[in-house]
Structures are given as C-alpha cells and as structure tokens.
XYZ file of C-alpha atoms in Angstrom:
306
model
C 124.193 83.500 79.158
C 122.362 80.675 80.821
C 120.635 80.919 84.100
C 122.401 77.637 85.171
C 125.841 78.397 83.833
C 127.573 81.726 83.978
C 129.374 83.438 81.658
C 132.374 86.311 82.361
C 130.888 89.107 79.362
C 127.937 90.247 78.000
C 126.744 89.166 74.951
C 123.961 90.339 72.447
C 121.051 88.099 73.549
C 121.745 88.003 76.973
C 118.970 89.086 79.772
C 120.812 91.213 81.897
C 119.430 92.305 85.347
C 120.606 96.292 85.881
C 121.140 97.101 89.321
C 120.216 100.723 90.784
C 120.048 99.719 93.874
C 118.579 97.232 96.619
C 115.060 98.082 96.520
C 115.601 99.533 92.229
C 116.458 96.855 89.888
C 115.096 95.491 86.182
C 115.754 93.114 83.470
C 116.461 94.237 80.249
C 117.481 91.833 76.945
C 120.711 93.264 75.628
C 120.600 93.984 71.781
C 122.759 95.186 69.394
C 121.639 99.301 68.387
C 119.517 99.333 71.543
C 119.292 101.702 74.281
C 117.783 101.321 78.207
C 116.366 104.443 79.753
C 116.905 105.062 83.900
C 116.593 107.944 86.088
C 120.648 108.256 85.623
C 120.489 108.604 82.038
C 120.870 106.245 79.032
C 122.431 102.952 78.570
C 123.751 102.581 75.348
C 123.475 98.610 74.726
C 126.062 98.524 71.816
C 128.581 100.518 73.707
C 127.804 100.317 77.383
C 127.049 96.964 77.772
C 128.498 94.590 74.938
C 131.702 92.987 75.400
C 131.851 94.339 79.033
C 132.200 91.994 82.283
C 128.900 90.953 84.207
C 129.470 93.112 87.424
C 130.431 96.153 85.693
C 129.803 99.732 86.906
C 128.608 101.151 84.047
C 128.200 105.411 83.850
C 124.885 106.751 82.127
C 124.601 109.604 80.047
C 123.527 112.014 83.163
C 126.412 110.768 85.159
C 124.775 108.697 87.875
C 125.969 104.490 87.625
C 124.691 101.563 87.730
C 125.778 97.794 88.013
C 124.991 94.966 85.251
C 124.584 91.805 87.121
C 124.561 88.734 85.520
C 120.801 86.835 86.254
C 120.068 84.362 88.768
C 116.743 82.324 89.416
C 116.549 84.507 93.022
C 117.272 87.986 91.126
C 114.736 86.793 88.425
C 112.106 86.003 91.040
C 112.321 89.875 92.071
C 112.241 90.986 88.596
C 109.984 89.123 86.216
C 106.879 89.959 84.377
C 104.077 89.139 86.685
C 101.893 86.695 84.752
C 100.306 85.387 87.644
C 100.916 85.171 91.637
C 104.167 83.784 91.859
C 106.296 81.940 94.489
C 109.364 84.047 96.673
C 112.170 82.957 97.614
C 111.543 82.368 101.134
C 109.083 79.169 100.061
C 111.203 78.655 97.014
C 114.160 77.222 99.412
C 111.812 75.019 101.783
C 110.694 73.329 98.405
C 113.578 72.670 97.183
C 115.036 71.266 100.419
C 111.751 69.372 101.451
C 111.775 67.406 98.294
C 115.046 66.505 98.160
C 116.062 67.807 94.849
C 119.612 67.384 93.720
C 121.489 67.501 90.287
C 119.973 64.549 88.192
C 116.534 64.760 90.050
C 113.545 64.468 87.610
C 110.829 67.129 88.635
C 107.023 67.774 87.643
C 105.594 71.108 88.044
C 102.082 72.067 87.497
C 100.958 75.199 86.766
C 104.246 76.887 85.398
C 102.767 80.388 85.967
C 105.132 83.157 85.342
C 108.543 80.566 85.601
C 109.484 82.264 89.056
C 109.636 78.550 90.725
C 110.348 76.523 87.478
C 114.095 78.448 86.959
C 115.002 77.440 90.878
C 114.367 73.973 90.255
C 116.107 73.732 87.154
C 119.268 75.474 88.037
C 118.903 73.073 91.438
C 118.896 69.532 89.230
C 121.018 71.141 86.186
C 123.193 69.524 84.381
C 121.383 66.333 84.147
C 118.086 66.545 85.796
C 114.992 67.523 83.845
C 111.842 69.726 84.793
C 108.368 68.765 83.465
C 106.288 71.781 83.694
C 102.246 71.661 82.575
C 100.651 75.055 82.183
C 96.576 74.885 81.732
C 96.878 78.419 79.851
C 97.827 78.499 76.286
C 99.584 82.187 76.240
C 101.357 81.427 79.330
C 102.836 78.176 77.845
C 103.713 79.686 75.289
C 105.666 82.525 76.416
C 107.423 80.282 79.285
C 108.852 78.059 76.511
C 110.229 81.700 75.046
C 111.486 82.620 78.422
C 113.510 78.874 78.592
C 114.866 79.530 75.371
C 116.254 82.706 76.178
C 117.974 82.136 79.271
C 119.678 79.070 77.700
C 117.956 76.784 79.744
C 115.463 75.009 77.345
C 117.617 71.488 77.110
C 116.697 71.181 81.155
C 112.584 71.654 80.390
C 109.505 70.395 78.701
C 106.920 72.638 79.066
C 103.303 71.081 78.187
C 99.879 72.952 77.970
C 96.934 70.660 79.035
C 95.063 70.373 82.310
C 96.799 68.382 84.622
C 93.793 67.340 86.303
C 92.581 65.640 83.468
C 95.544 64.835 81.293
C 98.277 64.482 83.871
C 102.071 65.226 83.224
C 102.430 62.989 80.521
C 105.462 60.769 81.959
C 105.425 57.868 83.977
C 107.108 56.342 86.721
C 110.424 58.815 86.206
C 109.563 61.728 88.657
C 111.824 62.381 92.055
C 109.155 64.810 93.125
C 106.092 66.513 92.238
C 105.183 70.172 93.020
C 101.287 71.307 92.289
C 100.673 75.081 92.549
C 96.699 74.623 91.115
C 93.522 75.532 92.750
C 92.488 72.192 93.214
C 95.338 69.951 93.933
C 93.591 67.171 94.765
C 92.093 66.706 91.582
C 95.802 65.625 90.263
C 97.007 63.674 93.231
C 96.262 60.382 91.205
C 98.260 61.797 88.331
C 101.101 62.529 90.649
C 101.009 59.321 91.989
C 101.917 57.944 88.609
C 104.559 60.361 87.343
C 106.212 59.435 90.790
C 109.110 56.846 90.399
C 108.031 53.417 91.956
C 109.169 54.245 95.905
C 109.964 57.044 98.031
C 109.086 60.117 95.312
C 108.064 63.089 97.421
C 105.596 65.823 96.445
C 104.521 68.981 97.391
C 101.384 71.151 97.273
C 100.926 75.013 97.969
C 97.555 76.217 98.612
C 96.177 79.537 100.028
C 93.451 78.301 102.103
C 93.333 75.737 104.613
C 90.017 73.936 102.816
C 92.553 73.198 100.173
C 94.986 71.661 102.184
C 92.513 69.629 104.214
C 90.955 68.537 100.683
C 94.608 67.531 99.609
C 95.179 65.467 102.360
C 92.287 63.631 102.091
C 93.210 62.539 98.444
C 97.098 62.058 99.543
C 95.701 59.381 102.003
C 93.435 57.696 99.709
C 96.248 57.144 97.279
C 98.367 55.614 99.998
C 100.997 58.749 100.598
C 102.643 58.605 104.209
C 104.860 61.144 105.791
C 101.904 64.098 105.331
C 102.522 67.717 106.877
C 101.555 71.014 106.253
C 103.861 74.039 107.281
C 103.345 77.639 106.366
C 106.656 79.904 106.054
C 106.509 83.131 107.775
C 109.873 85.512 106.893
C 110.102 88.462 109.243
C 112.783 91.034 108.524
C 114.576 93.405 111.072
C 116.209 96.745 109.978
C 119.446 97.629 111.848
C 119.915 101.136 112.838
C 122.214 102.981 115.238
C 120.836 104.372 117.697
C 121.787 106.573 120.534
C 121.039 105.982 124.481
C 121.872 108.526 126.798
C 124.183 106.903 129.554
C 123.159 107.933 133.700
C 125.897 108.317 135.823
C 124.133 106.312 138.660
C 127.027 106.045 140.901
C 127.345 110.251 141.726
C 123.228 110.262 141.510
C 123.049 108.090 144.338
C 126.011 109.845 146.368
C 124.521 113.374 145.792
C 120.895 112.207 146.643
C 122.778 110.981 149.923
C 124.531 114.100 150.751
C 122.048 116.292 150.125
C 118.606 114.290 151.454
C 117.114 113.909 148.282
C 113.620 112.954 148.509
C 113.167 111.272 145.130
C 109.091 110.737 145.787
C 108.858 114.603 145.541
C 107.630 115.406 142.113
C 109.240 118.924 141.986
C 112.549 116.730 142.152
C 111.939 114.994 139.519
C 112.979 116.938 136.800
C 116.763 118.281 138.682
C 116.869 114.106 138.958
C 116.738 113.333 135.164
C 118.855 116.057 134.455
C 121.717 114.394 136.782
C 121.139 111.406 135.293
C 121.525 112.277 131.860
C 125.699 112.695 131.567
C 125.976 111.621 127.862
C 125.386 109.315 124.940
C 126.726 106.195 123.599
C 125.520 104.619 120.074
C 125.077 100.894 119.273
C 123.598 98.878 116.390
C 120.372 97.599 117.333
C 117.698 95.147 115.390
C 114.303 96.756 114.622
C 111.801 94.173 113.210
C 109.781 96.275 110.260
C 106.147 97.616 111.522
C 104.625 95.837 108.577
C 105.467 92.531 107.555
C 104.201 89.957 104.745
C 101.367 88.093 106.615
C 100.041 84.669 105.168
C 101.045 83.464 101.575
C 100.327 79.864 101.531
C 100.348 76.285 103.089
C 102.919 73.902 101.609
C 101.823 70.422 102.076
C 104.365 67.884 101.549
C 104.028 64.089 100.986
C 106.047 60.333 100.600
C 104.759 57.760 98.130
C 105.082 54.657 100.027
C-alpha cells in the first residue's frame, strides 16, 4: 500500500479507510489477528480484510456493513490524527495550483504539523520529485517520519527537526516552491529565497492574521520577490433537496373573479382566493445553502523569486 501508488488488495500492515458513510469514516492499520469495533459490529482483520480488494463491502458481526477504501491524501486529511491545526482540501488545491507543482518538482515545507498538506504535496510531485519538510517540534517530526514510512512514501520526503527561521531548510538553490505555515513567516523569507532555484521559484505563506500577512509581504519585497498577492478561500456548501410547491391555477382564478365580481381588496375574500389558487403541487430539486458556513481560515500569500 502506498499513498501515491494504488494497490488492488489489502495487505498486512496497510493503512485503510473504514467508510461507514459520508460523515463517518476512520483509518485503521491492518494487522493479522487484530479486530476493529464499529457500530455495526466487529471487523476481523485476518478474515474480513487481508486479501480482499480495496472498495470491498465488508459485513460486520452485527449484520451491518462498511466499505474498505484505499487511502488517498484527501481521505487522510479528513481522518488523520490531529497533532496541530491542519490545512483542508479547499486551501490545498489552490496551493498546489498556484505553486505550479507537477511530477518532478522539488518542494520545501515548514512546518510539517499533522502532515495533511505534506501527503498532498508528495502525491503531486511523485514519482521523481521530492519534499523537504521542516518541523520545529521533535515529537511531531518523529511521528511524521513514522507515518511517511507506514504510508510507503518515505523515499519521496525528507523530514528535518530544526528551527527554519534560524537554520533554514537544509538545501540551497534547488527548490521549485516553498510553503510556510509558521507563526512568524517573515523571519524565514531569507532562507526560503536561498532554498529556491535561481529564478522563477514560487513561495506561499499561510497565516490566519492580517498583521502576519503585512509583515510577510514587507519581507518579500525586501528580499526582491515579485508578483506578491494575497487571497482567501471561502467555501460555501449547498444542500440539494426536493422541494414541493403548490401550483396556482391563475387562469381559472382570474375567470372566476371577473364572472362573480370578486373584490380582491376585501379581506374577507382573501381566504377563499387562496383556496382557489391551491390546485396542486409540484416537486423539483433545489440548492439550499447551509445556515452555518465555515468562515475565515487563513490568508494565502504568493510571490515569485525574480
């Protein structure tokens, strides 16, 4: 199993996604002899998972069933264990596009955090690219190395435990892109410029506060970056529902009014008017926005090394 190469069958040691529904799924490490408890009953790894095809429908001990999915960066973002606040697919998609990443690209990242963006970057630059990711916190760096090894992508990523603002990324003049998600990104702009290739490299900084963005933009200008721009991605989700509306027979109502001398301005006649108009119903699909939506997550600042 690898996050960048699809495998047909579930093997001992794989990370798989147990899918109970669109709002209910979780990762599980497949191990011979182990069991996983769900609300539909027990899943026995040896008999229910190992050797089965990914995407299989597995019946649990209580008679309910789940699907076993092959892991992807998108599914991992939705199910990973949170060690820090993470980036989600909405921001990740625009980051990979605006940094102009492709197979073979070299990317530097700080900090690694929970590895949500890291897995997406690795999948994008595979099979010949590489990710150099720097994490200040030692335990988080060690956990990230362990996850990359379990997910079959350790050959595509180098994890370094150090302070990027003081020590940089450990590489020079090779990166096609640099991504910063740290409290004071303006202190790392000089090291980012050193890591980027001689000309045309792209940089992105993620910050939740506009004051951070202001200081970062000033630092980018000071180090000679061009095409500096900041944007914010806001996701608005719609629910598709079946709506029933009554159909008024306007023609018949107008005819009745003219023939009987109906006075629509008279309040006593309004009830009978509504009864005449309500002749039937029709059903159709309608997109309805959620009453509560996710607000501001962060600002993305992009620039180009001139």
